[in-house]
């Protein structure tokens, strides 16, 4: 019999694997035997929040094994909760150092989880934690009561029940928006062992306030990270309760929505206490303030305080042309350890205020990341020249400006480590000027991204020159000059296509995710769809995806080039919950996949096309048959007077469902496909527990009546829009039935 290894050696082995984040080896160790399993499982659950299965995995896993990854994700959370109930062999919950309720919420809302694993998740010992509520749904003019899952209630049961009684160590949490949220969350914090909470993030709108802020005093020595996003206006006056927490290293405060609570004027004692608090936080390295009235007056004393050395600073929502902002900018110059700075607010056209800002920024010689959003809109070329000459370590540089020409390129070329330049400025560049700059880039600029976002219309750069710029930048340093599609279009057709930088669109999507949250994503025209998916793929879960492959417009123009079609097939189709092509778009997708395309002469061929399209990767396909109206007997109508009905085909790979409606003769059908996909996405978000057929039925009824009630509209000389403002969906002629090829 082999001798057992000493416990301390086993602990050292697993601790080393923990440091390397070697999940696979630790998992195999946990299966090898009880002696090693104890140490391996302890390490696995200490870093469970970084596991590759969180959010059902990364890009590759999402595309190739979504169900398997989701099952592991669900098993992880189930074991944590069961452990807190004392129902597992090992006390997993006691090993946890970071608890993300946001991730649990994402799991409970995940489409694959709901379809395949939710029943098993809530079986046996967790059956009492499944919270449901009755919802009245209107279907076909009649009201039906259905039972749907209440994610909010379920989360509260877990938070108030088993989990909080077992939690120790660091915690990253999500709070809810119920009226008693403050009391509930204060109770939650009070049940955590004192002086153990290391970090707290409230990432969405919540109603926590005085009680929760007071409860944090139990962790005043241990709390190092405090991020309070979307603070309610009524809670702002209680922020002074946080002033005992002076060991903070990272602080984020943001009022919900736009700044409304003027603490300096209405609650000056609180404002003064907050200033004193920040000055006493000597360990503070990162600070972010958003939507605070008088934020500059709040921050200036702390920035001037001896012993405070900020590394990262974000300030959003302030106005520059005033004395307070000038004082703030002068105080910035004292924080010479700053490496990352983000300033967003109202800029100034006056050179004095801009000169003060640039002079202060030029002192921050260790800056690596400088993002000036809107605040720099009054910059002139000499301001950019000064910053480029002083800040040699910059890797990311966002700036605005007015009448910016090729004269800035030699200055920007001095930034030998620059990886990203975003110019939200009134620029007058030439193609040759940009190309000369690109040719000056060196090894330190590898992967350089250049976004020129507001070029003057009188200084247009041709598509041919843009292509040369993109190719040169790519070959020189592997860089990008990325764009998305915008169309010049009226009721007569598409006149032109313009490209907007992908990174800017990704930034806008990120902004929505961080503020409002996303349950369902709908994607239409997208040349760079894979990149646009990044914001929700890199988060803890992927929302359900409605993909409307807008590749051919109603007027017949192909909107995406062939390489973009291939990109869509490879990267987007496998992620789609439902794909909604019309017949020409399905034809293009199948053609790209090398599939033989049958002639469409009957309903049977339409169903066959839908089935073949579903095999390309999406979970469901809704093939829109509006391009081929049918006769009353189901044959394809050859003449206008024969057009009696239209059908859409919903296919899941196993069976087809026909959605049939009366044909409506109208010239106002522009936007039918986009409206249908958006309506499906809205239904999925509103009623996540209903079957996909019900989502599609409701959306088809909405669009049918949008066409019918807009028949008499007289807008434009070509194909006009449908009426989106009706309330007559219950009057639709839609009929839905399962397709039987033998009938």
XYZ file of C-alpha atoms in Angstrom:
743
model
C 0.000 0.000 0.000
C 1.470 3.337 -1.092
C 2.230 5.833 1.648
C 0.003 8.883 1.808
C 1.578 12.241 1.095
C 1.758 14.677 4.036
C -1.177 17.069 4.301
C 1.064 20.131 4.158
C 2.579 18.928 0.870
C -0.877 18.369 -0.634
C -1.831 21.850 0.490
C 1.284 23.325 -1.165
C 0.559 21.507 -4.434
C -3.010 22.759 -4.607
C -1.983 26.257 -3.532
C 0.490 26.351 -6.422
C -2.207 25.210 -8.870
C -4.500 27.867 -7.433
C -1.888 30.540 -8.092
C -1.578 29.306 -11.694
C -5.391 29.173 -12.043
C -5.057 25.616 -13.345
C -8.723 24.619 -13.149
C -8.366 21.386 -15.134
C -5.612 19.886 -12.952
C -7.389 20.883 -9.744
C -10.580 19.292 -11.024
C -8.747 16.026 -11.762
C -7.166 16.178 -8.293
C -10.625 16.498 -6.744
C -11.602 13.210 -8.410
C -8.469 11.303 -7.356
C -9.405 10.560 -3.761
C -10.733 12.067 -0.547
C -7.347 13.103 0.846
C -6.429 15.265 -2.157
C -10.043 16.261 -2.911
C -10.305 18.376 0.243
C -7.393 20.611 -0.792
C -8.311 20.650 -4.487
C -11.940 21.601 -3.887
C -10.964 24.305 -1.434
C -8.747 25.856 -4.118
C -11.354 25.459 -6.858
C -14.075 27.229 -4.932
C -11.765 30.004 -3.744
C -11.457 31.056 -7.389
C -14.801 29.745 -8.636
C -15.755 33.214 -9.942
C -12.903 33.026 -12.477
C -13.738 29.531 -13.725
C -13.926 29.184 -17.536
C -17.467 27.792 -17.252
C -18.811 31.040 -15.739
C -21.256 32.535 -18.235
C -21.194 29.213 -20.115
C -17.610 29.825 -21.144
C -15.823 32.085 -23.579
C -16.249 32.647 -27.301
C -15.255 29.153 -28.423
C -17.338 27.394 -25.788
C -20.386 29.503 -26.564
C -20.136 28.579 -30.212
C -19.398 24.869 -29.873
C -20.681 23.600 -26.549
C -23.126 26.044 -25.031
C -25.344 23.385 -23.421
C -22.501 21.474 -21.788
C -20.924 24.645 -20.436
C -24.271 25.889 -19.112
C -24.840 22.594 -17.328
C -21.473 22.903 -15.566
C -22.249 26.519 -14.734
C -25.564 25.498 -13.172
C -23.925 22.629 -11.266
C -21.368 25.039 -9.789
C -24.037 27.348 -8.370
C -26.208 24.457 -7.204
C -23.312 22.965 -5.253
C -22.605 26.350 -3.604
C -26.217 26.754 -2.509
C -26.617 23.142 -1.384
C -23.387 23.461 0.583
C -24.773 26.466 2.437
C -27.708 24.236 3.406
C -25.370 21.535 4.705
C -26.404 19.133 1.954
C -22.964 18.405 0.470
C -20.058 16.258 1.623
C -17.634 19.183 1.443
C -18.426 22.718 2.759
C -17.872 24.433 -0.597
C -19.441 27.702 0.506
C -16.841 28.224 3.244
C -14.046 28.245 0.666
C -15.555 31.134 -1.284
C -13.815 34.496 -1.249
C -15.858 36.246 -3.951
C -19.607 35.875 -4.404
C -21.223 37.372 -7.485
C -24.993 37.441 -7.326
C -24.844 39.110 -10.730
C -23.559 35.838 -12.125
C -26.317 33.853 -10.395
C -28.890 36.240 -11.843
C -27.351 35.762 -15.280
C -27.629 32.001 -14.924
C -31.273 32.187 -13.852
C -32.047 34.354 -16.908
C -29.947 32.360 -19.387
C -31.985 30.954 -22.270
C -30.221 27.583 -22.369
C -30.576 27.222 -18.602
C -34.301 27.963 -18.797
C -34.840 25.518 -21.656
C -32.765 22.592 -20.413
C -31.591 22.743 -16.812
C -33.843 24.872 -14.611
C -36.087 21.983 -13.521
C -33.151 19.882 -12.319
C -31.565 22.925 -10.694
C -34.620 23.503 -8.496
C -35.260 19.817 -7.758
C -35.406 18.297 -4.265
C -33.570 20.449 -1.694
C -33.903 23.631 -3.762
C -37.570 23.258 -4.675
C -38.623 25.760 -1.989
C -36.393 28.441 -3.504
C -38.148 28.560 -6.857
C -40.302 31.705 -6.810
C -43.028 32.093 -9.416
C -45.756 34.615 -10.039
C -48.934 34.797 -12.079
C -48.820 36.980 -15.182
C -51.717 37.902 -17.467
C -50.835 37.553 -21.147
C -52.969 38.740 -24.064
C -53.053 36.205 -26.888
C -55.330 36.578 -29.886
C -57.639 38.985 -28.124
C -58.167 36.775 -25.076
C -56.457 37.009 -21.700
C -54.631 34.004 -20.326
C -52.960 33.646 -16.943
C -49.614 31.878 -17.039
C -47.033 31.171 -14.371
C -43.550 32.521 -14.954
C -40.357 32.454 -12.948
C -39.564 35.468 -10.773
C -35.780 35.891 -10.911
C -35.863 38.722 -8.402
C -37.781 36.678 -5.844
C -35.552 33.651 -6.326
C -32.408 35.717 -5.822
C -33.772 37.265 -2.670
C -34.578 33.804 -1.285
C -31.009 32.646 -1.889
C -29.468 35.856 -0.536
C -31.577 36.073 2.587
C -31.683 32.350 3.175
C -28.759 29.971 2.983
C -25.951 31.898 1.336
C -25.562 34.888 3.616
C -25.323 32.738 6.729
C -22.256 30.969 5.328
C -20.366 33.763 3.574
C -16.950 34.888 4.762
C -14.206 36.913 3.121
C -14.471 39.190 0.096
C -17.796 39.705 -1.591
C -18.921 41.251 -4.864
C -22.674 41.594 -4.756
C -25.728 42.584 -6.761
C -28.725 44.223 -5.117
C -32.338 44.424 -6.212
C -34.711 47.315 -6.641
C -37.549 46.424 -4.250
C -38.918 48.993 -1.812
C -37.404 47.187 1.174
C -34.046 46.636 -0.557
C -32.188 48.860 1.911
C -33.386 46.924 4.944
C -32.818 43.557 3.235
C -29.326 44.442 2.123
C -28.404 45.866 5.529
C -29.501 42.558 7.086
C -27.405 40.694 4.541
C -24.310 42.748 5.372
C -24.976 42.394 9.097
C -24.955 38.604 8.826
C -21.462 38.545 7.298
C -18.768 38.104 9.922
C -17.442 41.511 10.981
C -14.244 42.836 9.403
C -14.189 40.210 6.633
C -15.882 41.972 3.707
C -13.166 43.180 1.382
C -15.052 44.451 -1.655
C -18.582 45.500 -2.505
C -19.996 46.422 -5.886
C -23.553 47.548 -6.489
C -23.693 47.455 -10.261
C -27.280 48.480 -11.041
C -30.073 50.765 -9.907
C -31.042 49.931 -6.329
C -32.784 51.494 -3.380
C -30.117 50.865 -0.784
C -29.375 53.798 1.470
C -28.873 54.775 5.096
C -29.248 51.316 6.678
C -26.901 49.621 4.204
C -24.325 52.405 4.493
C -24.395 52.074 8.295
C -24.081 48.276 8.072
C -20.830 48.686 6.149
C -19.257 50.200 9.267
C -18.913 46.612 10.569
C -16.301 46.154 7.827
C -14.577 49.523 8.020
C -11.128 47.971 8.482
C -11.412 45.199 5.880
C -13.291 46.998 3.100
C -10.848 47.914 0.331
C -13.121 48.270 -2.701
C -16.468 50.082 -2.663
C -18.327 50.671 -5.921
C -21.821 52.153 -5.601
C -23.403 52.648 -8.999
C -26.775 54.334 -9.616
C -27.318 55.719 -6.104
C -30.876 56.967 -5.664
C -31.233 60.736 -5.171
C -32.904 60.170 -1.770
C -29.897 58.126 -0.602
C -27.239 60.695 -1.502
C -27.627 62.614 1.780
C -26.707 59.469 3.750
C -23.323 58.955 2.092
C -21.708 60.466 5.190
C -22.466 57.156 6.965
C -19.636 55.665 4.887
C -16.953 57.967 6.271
C -15.690 55.411 8.807
C -14.421 53.266 5.918
C -10.998 54.854 5.428
C -8.942 51.857 4.278
C -10.383 51.996 0.768
C -8.112 51.460 -2.195
C -10.819 51.798 -4.849
C -13.947 53.976 -4.645
C -16.699 54.535 -7.185
C -19.744 56.731 -6.550
C -22.406 57.484 -9.161
C -25.838 59.043 -8.792
C -28.589 57.266 -10.698
C -29.264 58.886 -14.070
C -28.367 62.551 -14.319
C -27.046 64.596 -11.412
C -29.922 66.066 -9.375
C -28.845 66.196 -5.718
C -26.752 69.258 -4.929
C -25.190 68.196 -1.619
C -23.071 71.328 -1.347
C -26.134 73.574 -1.395
C -28.802 71.397 0.260
C -26.756 69.269 2.662
C -23.536 71.172 3.098
C -22.622 69.325 6.308
C -22.722 66.039 4.394
C -20.674 67.554 1.564
C -18.007 68.753 4.015
C -17.899 65.324 5.694
C -17.381 63.641 2.313
C -14.485 65.976 1.513
C -12.886 65.166 4.872
C -13.489 61.449 4.310
C -11.699 61.437 0.949
C -8.776 63.319 2.458
C -8.438 60.646 5.168
C -8.429 57.739 2.678
C -4.638 57.629 2.420
C -4.613 54.217 0.712
C -6.880 55.327 -2.139
C -5.456 54.398 -5.544
C -8.511 54.450 -7.818
C -11.476 56.801 -7.688
C -14.460 57.252 -10.001
C -17.171 59.901 -9.576
C -20.125 60.165 -11.976
C -23.147 62.456 -12.099
C -22.267 64.423 -8.956
C -23.085 68.116 -8.823
C -19.963 69.977 -7.607
C -17.835 66.874 -8.121
C -14.761 68.991 -8.860
C -15.121 70.803 -5.518
C -15.479 67.405 -3.827
C -12.311 65.961 -5.371
C -9.961 68.940 -5.405
C -8.989 68.852 -1.669
C -8.240 65.108 -1.805
C -6.092 65.524 -4.923
C -4.164 68.241 -3.094
C -3.771 66.193 0.104
C -0.251 65.120 0.978
C 0.069 61.335 1.126
C -2.701 60.528 -1.369
C -1.334 59.055 -4.592
C -4.038 58.205 -7.108
C -3.220 55.812 -9.944
C -6.595 55.799 -11.719
C -9.144 58.638 -11.832
C -12.479 58.905 -13.633
C -14.734 61.953 -13.491
C -17.896 62.097 -15.559
C -20.556 64.765 -15.772
C -18.877 68.087 -14.956
C -18.705 71.438 -16.700
C -15.340 72.963 -17.507
C -15.757 76.722 -17.961
C -15.759 77.749 -14.279
C -13.332 78.441 -11.431
C -14.040 75.144 -9.662
C -13.038 73.105 -12.708
C -9.869 75.167 -13.138
C -8.927 74.461 -9.505
C -9.636 70.776 -10.048
C -7.424 70.693 -13.130
C -4.594 72.432 -11.274
C -4.887 69.889 -8.443
C -4.628 67.076 -11.011
C -1.080 68.169 -11.734
C -0.077 67.103 -8.200
C -1.068 63.470 -8.849
C 2.029 62.549 -10.807
C 1.538 58.811 -10.225
C -1.629 58.802 -12.350
C -1.530 56.141 -15.051
C -5.162 56.221 -16.171
C -7.355 59.323 -16.490
C -10.863 59.619 -17.918
C -12.600 63.011 -18.008
C -16.026 63.517 -19.520
C -18.002 66.721 -19.359
C -18.896 69.971 -21.039
C -15.885 71.542 -22.710
C -15.026 75.177 -23.245
C -14.394 77.219 -26.356
C -12.239 79.624 -24.353
C -8.526 79.020 -24.715
C -7.768 79.979 -21.077
C -9.650 77.050 -19.540
C -8.241 74.647 -22.128
C -4.725 75.964 -21.543
C -5.049 75.302 -17.786
C -6.254 71.753 -18.426
C -3.503 70.954 -20.927
C -0.789 72.459 -18.714
C -1.906 70.239 -15.827
C -2.213 67.120 -17.974
C 1.283 67.710 -19.338
C 2.643 67.264 -15.797
C 1.274 63.719 -15.585
C 4.235 62.107 -17.284
C 3.329 58.580 -16.130
C -0.029 58.549 -17.914
C -0.583 55.452 -20.015
C -4.317 55.860 -20.624
C -5.760 59.352 -21.308
C -9.398 59.599 -22.400
C -10.923 63.042 -22.833
C -14.570 62.777 -23.861
C -16.363 66.010 -24.875
C -14.266 67.952 -22.367
C -11.625 68.486 -25.092
C -13.974 69.650 -27.836
C -12.440 73.135 -27.712
C -8.842 71.920 -28.128
C -6.774 73.386 -30.930
C -3.795 71.783 -32.643
C -1.272 73.299 -30.236
C -3.053 71.612 -27.295
C -2.652 68.195 -28.906
C 0.959 69.079 -29.762
C 1.653 69.883 -26.090
C 0.111 66.655 -24.795
C 1.868 64.453 -27.336
C 5.192 66.097 -26.542
C 4.856 65.699 -22.769
C 3.159 62.315 -22.337
C 5.572 59.914 -23.971
C 4.196 56.806 -22.219
C 0.680 57.068 -23.650
C -0.794 53.854 -25.003
C -4.418 55.047 -25.293
C -5.329 58.600 -26.275
C -8.861 59.939 -26.843
C -9.317 63.601 -27.598
C -11.558 66.116 -29.290
C -10.650 69.347 -30.973
C -11.527 71.863 -33.646
C -10.054 72.248 -37.123
C -7.460 69.509 -36.615
C -5.296 68.881 -39.695
C -2.341 66.767 -40.792
C -0.080 69.064 -38.780
C -0.682 66.942 -35.649
C 0.710 63.722 -37.133
C 4.416 64.421 -36.465
C 3.545 65.082 -32.806
C 1.461 61.905 -32.484
C 4.307 59.966 -34.116
C 6.434 60.783 -31.045
C 4.232 58.454 -28.971
C 6.192 55.282 -29.620
C 4.012 53.121 -27.340
C 0.632 54.377 -28.596
C -1.807 51.549 -29.323
C -5.070 53.434 -29.755
C -5.973 56.929 -30.983
C -9.590 58.122 -31.030
C -10.243 61.545 -32.494
C -13.784 62.760 -31.790
C -12.734 66.034 -33.314
C -13.509 68.287 -36.249
C -10.714 66.911 -38.433
C -9.501 67.951 -41.894
C -7.092 65.093 -42.627
C -5.906 63.964 -46.039
C -5.320 60.363 -47.061
C -1.629 61.074 -47.717
C -1.247 62.685 -44.297
C -2.688 59.641 -42.552
C -0.586 57.276 -44.652
C 2.620 59.177 -43.865
C 1.790 58.887 -40.159
C 1.123 55.157 -40.444
C 4.475 54.651 -42.148
C 6.159 56.300 -39.142
C 4.757 53.729 -36.690
C 7.233 51.349 -35.104
C 7.339 48.059 -33.140
C 5.958 49.752 -30.018
C 2.762 50.616 -31.915
C 1.913 47.014 -32.733
C -1.875 46.521 -33.013
C -2.492 50.274 -33.369
C -6.171 51.286 -33.696
C -6.991 54.588 -35.389
C -10.511 56.008 -35.262
C -11.278 59.254 -37.059
C -14.849 59.904 -36.056
C -15.836 63.433 -37.124
C -14.046 64.228 -40.403
C -15.256 67.452 -42.015
C -17.587 66.713 -44.935
C -15.588 69.032 -47.213
C -12.473 66.918 -46.624
C -13.921 63.546 -47.561
C -11.614 60.562 -47.994
C -12.692 58.237 -50.795
C -13.530 54.597 -50.185
C -10.499 53.604 -52.287
C -8.202 55.696 -50.079
C -9.849 54.300 -46.945
C -9.109 50.791 -48.220
C -5.456 51.729 -48.775
C -5.242 53.189 -45.256
C -6.727 50.020 -43.743
C -4.416 47.753 -45.709
C -1.318 49.820 -44.925
C -2.121 50.010 -41.209
C -2.769 46.272 -41.064
C 0.422 45.299 -42.877
C 2.567 47.845 -41.043
C 1.666 47.078 -37.413
C -1.322 44.715 -37.547
C -3.577 47.672 -36.843
C -7.212 48.496 -37.510
C -9.164 51.264 -39.160
C -12.558 49.672 -38.443
C -16.002 50.732 -39.582
C -19.653 49.752 -39.353
C -22.468 50.289 -41.814
C -24.662 53.356 -41.971
C -26.924 53.762 -44.993
C -28.110 56.703 -47.034
C -31.625 55.515 -47.847
C -35.078 56.791 -48.643
C -38.303 55.115 -49.743
C -36.839 54.611 -53.223
C -33.778 52.621 -52.208
C -30.240 52.560 -50.808
C -27.999 55.287 -52.204
C -24.853 54.712 -50.225
C -23.131 52.944 -47.357
C -20.912 54.666 -44.789
C -18.716 52.987 -42.221
C -18.513 53.968 -38.537
C -15.677 52.663 -36.314
C -16.566 49.329 -34.752
C -14.805 50.193 -31.513
C -17.023 53.210 -31.015
C -20.141 51.084 -31.471
C -18.742 48.518 -29.022
C -18.161 51.375 -26.578
C -21.801 52.464 -26.911
C -23.027 48.902 -26.339
C -20.778 48.634 -23.274
C -22.289 51.862 -21.976
C -25.803 50.391 -22.157
C -24.709 47.126 -20.532
C -23.067 48.964 -17.646
C -26.096 51.179 -16.976
C -29.352 49.505 -17.980
C -28.496 45.850 -18.515
C -29.553 43.587 -21.382
C -31.921 40.593 -21.470
C -32.170 40.088 -25.232
C -29.912 41.304 -28.040
C -31.224 41.995 -31.541
C -28.650 42.442 -34.304
C -29.528 43.718 -37.774
C -27.106 45.074 -40.384
C -23.571 44.450 -39.147
C -20.362 44.216 -41.104
C -18.382 43.491 -37.941
C -20.859 41.417 -35.984
C -18.223 39.275 -34.283
C -16.655 42.353 -32.690
C -20.031 43.772 -31.698
C -20.763 40.548 -29.791
C -17.746 41.103 -27.526
C -19.505 43.302 -24.939
C -21.899 40.576 -23.866
C -19.614 37.578 -24.521
C -16.978 38.890 -22.125
C -19.550 39.371 -19.385
C -20.862 36.621 -17.184
C -23.470 35.442 -19.660
C -24.674 35.888 -23.206
C -28.192 37.290 -23.524
C -30.564 35.614 -25.928
C -29.873 36.710 -29.472
C -32.346 37.601 -32.206
C -30.395 37.796 -35.457
C -32.008 39.590 -38.385
C -29.523 39.050 -41.249
C -30.222 42.301 -43.077
C -28.215 41.518 -46.183
C -30.731 42.383 -48.902
C -33.010 45.414 -48.630
C -36.678 45.519 -49.648
C -35.639 47.377 -52.796
C -33.200 44.599 -53.740
C -29.787 46.020 -52.791
C -27.230 43.658 -51.180
C -26.166 45.471 -48.014
C -23.254 43.269 -46.908
C -20.176 42.288 -48.914
C -19.407 38.594 -49.320
C -16.718 38.524 -46.606
C -19.187 40.004 -44.118
C -21.717 37.306 -45.042
C -19.087 34.661 -44.300
C -18.329 36.360 -40.988
C -22.012 36.277 -40.075
C -22.307 32.572 -40.894
C -19.184 31.627 -38.964
C -19.541 33.730 -35.815
C -23.151 34.804 -35.368
C -25.379 31.963 -36.547
C -24.182 29.487 -33.873
C -25.084 32.007 -31.156
C -28.543 32.930 -32.414
C -31.620 31.957 -30.431
C -33.646 32.760 -33.536
C -32.627 33.797 -37.056
C -35.160 35.768 -39.138
C -34.138 35.798 -42.832
C -36.388 36.587 -45.755
C -36.192 34.272 -48.761
C -33.386 36.161 -50.605
C -31.335 36.291 -47.389
C -31.829 32.580 -46.699
C -30.793 31.929 -50.302
C -27.599 33.958 -49.776
C -26.775 32.155 -46.506
C -27.281 28.714 -48.025
C -25.306 29.678 -51.105
C -22.412 30.780 -48.883
C -22.559 27.406 -47.066
C -22.445 25.490 -50.359
C -25.932 24.049 -49.913
C -28.008 23.134 -52.957
C -30.931 25.531 -53.115
C -34.230 24.098 -54.324
C -36.648 26.070 -56.449
C -39.446 27.537 -54.338
C -42.767 26.489 -55.875
C -44.842 25.501 -52.830
C -45.101 25.536 -49.047
C -43.099 22.294 -48.945
C -40.069 23.992 -50.552
C -40.360 26.907 -48.120
C -40.328 24.498 -45.183
C -37.355 22.695 -46.700
C -35.444 25.999 -47.047
C -36.193 26.861 -43.411
C -34.942 23.439 -42.285
C -31.712 23.766 -44.271
C -31.116 27.258 -42.898
C -31.627 26.039 -39.317
C -28.867 23.477 -39.851
C -26.392 26.357 -40.294
C -26.361 26.900 -36.515
C -29.238 28.928 -35.034
C -31.559 27.283 -32.517
C -34.655 28.447 -34.414
C -35.256 29.924 -37.865
C -38.207 32.067 -38.860
C -38.226 32.136 -42.666
C -40.265 35.129 -43.788
C -42.370 34.361 -46.844
C -43.552 37.851 -47.707
C -41.575 37.789 -50.972
C -43.676 34.869 -52.250
C -47.415 35.399 -51.721
C -49.543 32.287 -52.176
C -52.780 31.421 -53.904
C -55.694 30.216 -51.800
C -54.711 26.592 -52.596
C -51.154 27.072 -51.291
C -49.393 27.369 -54.649
C -47.048 30.273 -55.404
C -49.047 33.177 -56.866
C -47.827 34.166 -60.338
C -50.030 37.248 -60.735
C -51.106 40.032 -58.377
C -54.788 39.093 -58.492
C -53.890 35.585 -57.239
C -52.151 36.798 -54.075
C -54.369 35.632 -51.189
C -52.116 34.765 -48.267
C -48.543 34.737 -47.016
C -46.793 32.316 -44.686
C -43.808 32.432 -42.374
C -42.124 29.169 -41.370
C -40.737 28.646 -37.851
C -38.351 25.669 -37.715
C -36.374 24.230 -34.790
C -34.705 21.410 -36.705
C -37.319 18.838 -35.704
C -40.647 20.352 -36.716
C -42.056 23.281 -38.624
C -44.785 25.652 -37.509
C -46.674 27.657 -40.122
C -47.807 31.195 -39.371
C -50.306 32.144 -42.053
C -51.988 35.517 -42.621
C -54.093 37.219 -45.269
C -52.116 39.012 -47.963
C -52.363 42.809 -47.691
C -51.715 44.875 -50.814
C -49.734 47.939 -49.723
C -46.802 50.022 -50.887
C -45.950 50.785 -47.252
C -43.971 47.720 -46.186
C -40.577 49.247 -45.491
C -39.146 47.990 -42.206
C -41.268 44.857 -41.907
C -38.304 42.563 -41.282
C -36.551 44.842 -38.801
C -39.832 45.484 -36.987
C -40.611 41.774 -36.791
C -37.204 40.887 -35.311
C -37.446 43.758 -32.823
C -40.945 42.683 -31.809
C -39.730 39.114 -31.220
C -36.860 40.426 -29.073
C -39.288 42.579 -27.079
C -41.603 39.613 -26.483
C -38.676 37.462 -25.329
C -37.634 40.131 -22.849
C -41.159 40.728 -21.541
C -42.204 37.073 -21.313
C -39.007 34.981 -21.007
C -40.825 31.822 -19.918
C -43.227 31.637 -22.861
C -42.489 29.282 -25.745
C -40.713 30.787 -28.759
C -43.846 30.107 -30.829
C -45.795 32.569 -28.684
C -43.117 35.227 -29.073
C -43.201 34.804 -32.857
C -47.006 34.703 -32.994
C -47.348 38.000 -31.115
C -44.656 39.651 -33.256
C -46.275 38.505 -36.517
C -49.647 39.836 -35.365
C -48.067 43.188 -34.518
C -46.397 43.531 -37.945
C -49.476 42.342 -39.849
C -51.592 45.080 -38.300
C -48.744 47.579 -38.794
C -49.056 46.936 -42.534
C -52.865 46.885 -42.507
C -53.307 50.141 -40.565
C -50.627 51.887 -42.648
C -52.046 51.088 -46.086
C -53.377 54.598 -46.643
C -50.223 56.409 -45.511
C -48.698 58.651 -48.188
C -45.046 59.113 -47.274
C -42.379 59.304 -49.960
C -42.392 58.235 -53.577
C -41.347 54.642 -52.995
C -41.795 51.935 -50.368
C -43.130 53.689 -47.261
C -42.900 52.495 -43.627
C -45.421 50.390 -41.740
C -47.450 51.913 -38.893
C -45.633 51.126 -35.646
C -48.086 53.041 -33.473
C -51.220 50.896 -33.720
C -52.838 48.952 -30.879
C -54.801 46.489 -33.016
C -52.719 43.281 -32.789
C -55.759 41.391 -31.509
C -57.499 42.058 -34.861
C -54.878 40.225 -36.932
C -55.877 37.391 -39.255
C -52.878 35.259 -38.242
C -53.355 31.487 -38.041
C -50.688 29.187 -36.560
C -50.445 25.415 -37.035
C -47.853 22.632 -37.106
C -46.798 21.690 -40.629
C -47.657 18.197 -41.835
C -46.117 17.413 -45.206
C -48.667 14.663 -45.788
C -51.715 16.900 -45.348
